[in-house]
Amino acid sequence: MAKRRIGGGYTTTREVYKTVKKYDHQQFDAFCTRVYTNGFNDGKKSVTEKPVRTITDEQLMEVIGEVKGVGPALRGKIKEAIEAKFGSIGNGKKTEEQKGTAC
């Protein structure tokens, strides 16, 4: 169909361009469906190749506590600020508001 560029994506060859120009309605729909399906499958593959890491609230607060100058009082304020902005950080699971968004 087309050759892949070094930086990603596809570039159309002159031969493919001339062939597509001659397509009727059904052939063009089939061509577009193949292009869409290839892109969709590439997108699915890229998501499964890069797993999303989640952390628990205990892990987050532990890391914050390791920062020099952050004591228990400031740690508590940081946790309250995070919870006020994002809701309960809980156990690393997405809340109802976060579902469907990429993190």
Coordinates of N, CA and C in Angstrom, one line a residue:
M1 N 0.8 -1.2 0.0 CA 0.0 0.0 0.0 C 0.9 1.2 0.0
A2 N 1.7 1.4 1.0 CA 2.6 2.6 1.1 C 3.8 2.2 1.9
K3 N 4.9 2.9 1.7 CA 6.1 2.6 2.5 C 6.1 3.4 3.8
R4 N 6.8 2.8 4.8 CA 6.8 3.5 6.1 C 8.0 4.4 6.1
R5 N 7.8 5.6 6.7 CA 8.9 6.6 6.8 C 9.8 6.2 8.0
I6 N 11.0 6.7 8.1 CA 11.9 6.4 9.2 C 11.3 7.0 10.4
G7 N 10.8 8.2 10.4 CA 10.3 8.8 11.6 C 8.9 8.4 12.0
G8 N 8.3 7.4 11.3 CA 7.0 6.9 11.6 C 6.0 7.5 10.5
G9 N 4.8 6.9 10.5 CA 3.8 7.3 9.6 C 4.1 6.6 8.2
Y10 N 3.3 7.0 7.3 CA 3.4 6.4 5.9 C 3.5 7.5 4.9
T11 N 4.2 7.1 3.8 CA 4.3 8.0 2.7 C 3.7 7.3 1.5
T12 N 2.9 7.9 0.7 CA 2.3 7.3 -0.5 C 3.3 7.3 -1.7
T13 N 3.4 6.1 -2.3 CA 4.2 6.1 -3.5 C 3.4 6.6 -4.7
R14 N 4.1 7.0 -5.8 CA 3.4 7.5 -7.0 C 2.5 6.4 -7.6
E15 N 2.9 5.1 -7.5 CA 2.1 4.0 -8.0 C 0.8 3.9 -7.3
V16 N 0.9 4.0 -6.0 CA -0.3 3.9 -5.1 C -1.2 5.0 -5.4
Y17 N -0.7 6.2 -5.5 CA -1.5 7.4 -5.8 C -2.2 7.3 -7.1
K18 N -1.5 6.8 -8.2 CA -2.2 6.7 -9.5 C -3.3 5.6 -9.5
T19 N -3.0 4.6 -8.7 CA -4.0 3.5 -8.6 C -5.3 4.0 -7.9
V20 N -5.1 4.7 -6.8 CA -6.2 5.2 -6.0 C -7.0 6.2 -6.8
K21 N -6.4 7.0 -7.6 CA -7.1 7.9 -8.5 C -8.1 7.3 -9.4
K22 N -7.9 6.0 -9.8 CA -8.7 5.3 -10.7 C -9.8 4.5 -10.0
Y23 N -9.8 4.5 -8.6 CA -10.8 3.7 -7.9 C -12.2 4.2 -8.1
D24 N -13.1 3.2 -8.0 CA -14.5 3.6 -8.0 C -14.9 3.8 -6.5
H25 N -16.1 4.1 -6.2 CA -16.6 4.3 -4.8 C -16.3 3.1 -3.9
Q26 N -16.6 1.9 -4.3 CA -16.4 0.8 -3.4 C -15.0 0.5 -3.2
Q27 N -14.2 0.6 -4.2 CA -12.7 0.3 -4.1 C -12.1 1.4 -3.2
F28 N -12.5 2.6 -3.3 CA -12.0 3.7 -2.4 C -12.4 3.5 -1.0
D29 N -13.6 3.0 -0.7 CA -14.1 2.7 0.6 C -13.2 1.6 1.2
A30 N -13.0 0.5 0.4 CA -12.2 -0.6 0.9 C -10.8 -0.1 1.2
F31 N -10.2 0.7 0.4 CA -8.8 1.3 0.6 C -8.8 2.1 1.9
C32 N -9.8 2.9 2.1 CA -9.8 3.7 3.3 C -10.0 2.9 4.5
T33 N -10.8 1.8 4.4 CA -11.0 0.9 5.6 C -9.7 0.2 5.9
R34 N -8.9 -0.2 4.9 CA -7.6 -0.8 5.2 C -6.7 0.1 5.8
V35 N -6.6 1.4 5.4 CA -5.7 2.4 6.0 C -6.2 2.6 7.4
Y36 N -7.5 2.8 7.7 CA -8.0 3.0 9.0 C -7.6 1.8 9.9
T37 N -7.9 0.6 9.4 CA -7.6 -0.6 10.2 C -6.2 -0.8 10.6
N38 N -5.3 -0.5 9.6 CA -3.9 -0.5 9.9 C -3.5 0.5 11.0
G39 N -4.0 1.7 10.9 CA -3.7 2.7 11.9 C -4.3 2.3 13.2
F40 N -5.5 1.8 13.3 CA -6.1 1.4 14.5 C -5.3 0.3 15.2
N41 N -4.9 -0.7 14.4 CA -4.1 -1.8 14.9 C -2.7 -1.3 15.4
D42 N -2.1 -0.4 14.7 CA -0.8 0.2 15.2 C -1.0 0.9 16.5
G43 N -2.1 1.6 16.6 CA -2.4 2.3 17.9 C -2.6 1.4 19.0
K44 N -3.4 0.3 18.8 CA -3.6 -0.7 19.8 C -2.3 -1.4 20.3
K45 N -1.4 -1.6 19.3 CA -0.1 -2.3 19.6 C 0.7 -1.3 20.4
S46 N 0.7 0.0 20.1 CA 1.6 0.9 20.8 C 1.1 1.1 22.3
V47 N -0.2 0.9 22.5 CA -0.7 1.1 23.9 C -0.3 -0.2 24.7
T48 N -0.4 -1.4 24.1 CA -0.1 -2.6 24.9 C 1.4 -2.7 25.1
E49 N 2.2 -2.1 24.3 CA 3.7 -2.2 24.4 C 4.2 -1.3 25.6
K50 N 3.4 -0.3 26.0 CA 3.8 0.6 27.0 C 2.8 0.5 28.2
P51 N 3.0 -0.4 29.1 CA 2.1 -0.5 30.2 C 2.1 0.7 31.2
V52 N 1.0 1.0 31.7 CA 0.8 2.2 32.6 C 1.1 1.7 34.0
R53 N 2.0 2.4 34.7 CA 2.3 2.1 36.1 C 1.4 2.9 37.0
T54 N 0.9 2.3 38.0 CA 0.1 3.0 39.0 C 0.9 2.9 40.3
I55 N 0.7 3.9 41.2 CA 1.3 3.8 42.5 C 0.2 4.0 43.5
T56 N 0.4 3.5 44.7 CA -0.5 3.6 45.8 C -0.3 4.9 46.6
D57 N -1.2 5.3 47.4 CA -1.1 6.5 48.2 C 0.1 6.4 49.2
E58 N 0.3 5.1 49.7 CA 1.4 4.9 50.6 C 2.7 5.1 49.9
Q59 N 2.9 4.6 48.7 CA 4.1 4.8 47.9 C 4.4 6.3 47.6
L60 N 3.3 7.0 47.2 CA 3.5 8.4 46.9 C 3.9 9.2 48.2
M61 N 3.3 8.9 49.3 CA 3.6 9.7 50.5 C 5.0 9.3 51.0
E62 N 5.4 8.0 50.8 CA 6.7 7.6 51.2 C 7.8 8.4 50.4
V63 N 7.6 8.5 49.1 CA 8.5 9.2 48.3 C 8.6 10.7 48.7
I64 N 7.4 11.3 48.9 CA 7.3 12.7 49.3 C 8.1 12.9 50.7
G65 N 7.9 11.9 51.6 CA 8.5 12.0 52.9 C 10.0 11.9 52.8
E66 N 10.6 11.3 51.8 CA 12.0 11.2 51.6 C 12.7 12.5 51.2
V67 N 11.9 13.4 50.8 CA 12.4 14.7 50.3 C 12.9 15.5 51.5
K68 N 14.1 16.0 51.5 CA 14.7 16.8 52.6 C 13.8 18.0 52.8
G69 N 13.5 18.2 54.1 CA 12.7 19.4 54.5 C 11.2 19.1 54.6
V70 N 10.8 17.9 54.2 CA 9.4 17.6 54.3 C 9.1 16.7 55.5
G71 N 8.5 17.3 56.5 CA 8.2 16.6 57.7 C 6.8 16.1 57.7
P72 N 6.4 15.5 58.8 CA 5.0 15.0 58.9 C 3.9 16.1 58.7
A73 N 4.1 17.3 59.2 CA 3.1 18.3 59.0 C 2.9 18.7 57.5
L74 N 4.1 18.9 56.8 CA 4.0 19.3 55.4 C 3.5 18.1 54.6
R75 N 3.9 16.9 55.0 CA 3.4 15.8 54.3 C 1.9 15.7 54.3
G76 N 1.3 16.0 55.5 CA -0.1 16.0 55.6 C -0.8 17.0 54.7
K77 N -0.2 18.2 54.7 CA -0.7 19.3 53.8 C -0.6 18.9 52.3
I78 N 0.4 18.3 52.0 CA 0.6 17.8 50.6 C -0.5 16.8 50.2
K79 N -0.7 15.8 51.1 CA -1.7 14.8 50.9 C -3.1 15.4 50.8
E80 N -3.4 16.4 51.6 CA -4.7 17.1 51.6 C -4.9 17.8 50.3
A81 N -3.8 18.5 49.8 CA -3.9 19.2 48.6 C -4.1 18.3 47.4
I82 N -3.4 17.2 47.4 CA -3.6 16.2 46.3 C -5.0 15.7 46.3
E83 N -5.5 15.3 47.5 CA -6.9 14.8 47.6 C -7.9 15.8 47.2
A84 N -7.7 17.1 47.6 CA -8.6 18.2 47.2 C -8.7 18.4 45.7
K85 N -7.5 18.2 45.0 CA -7.5 18.4 43.6 C -8.0 17.2 42.8
F86 N -7.6 16.0 43.2 CA -7.8 14.8 42.5 C -8.7 13.8 43.1
G87 N -9.2 14.1 44.3 CA -10.0 13.1 45.1 C -9.1 12.2 45.8
S88 N -9.7 11.2 46.4 CA -8.9 10.2 47.1 C -7.9 9.5 46.2
I89 N -6.7 9.4 46.6 CA -5.7 8.7 45.7 C -5.7 7.2 46.0
G90 N -6.4 6.8 47.0 CA -6.7 5.4 47.2 C -5.6 4.4 47.0
N91 N -6.0 3.3 46.3 CA -5.0 2.2 46.1 C -4.5 2.1 44.7
G92 N -4.5 3.1 43.9 CA -4.0 3.1 42.6 C -5.0 2.8 41.5
K93 N -6.3 2.6 42.0 CA -7.3 2.3 41.0 C -7.9 3.6 40.6
K94 N -8.5 3.7 39.3 CA -9.1 4.9 38.8 C -10.4 5.1 39.5
T95 N -10.7 6.4 39.8 CA -12.0 6.7 40.3 C -12.9 6.9 39.2
E96 N -14.2 7.1 39.5 CA -15.2 7.2 38.4 C -14.9 8.4 37.5
E97 N -14.4 9.5 38.1 CA -14.1 10.7 37.3 C -13.0 10.5 36.4
Q98 N -12.0 9.6 36.8 CA -10.8 9.4 36.0 C -11.0 8.3 34.9
K99 N -12.0 7.5 35.0 CA -12.2 6.4 34.0 C -12.4 7.0 32.6
G100 N -11.7 6.4 31.6 CA -11.8 6.8 30.2 C -10.8 7.9 29.9
T101 N -10.0 8.3 30.8 CA -9.0 9.3 30.5 C -7.6 8.7 30.5
A102 N -6.7 9.2 29.7 CA -5.3 8.6 29.6 C -4.5 9.3 30.7
C103 N -3.8 8.5 31.4 CA -2.9 9.0 32.5 C -1.5 8.8 32.2

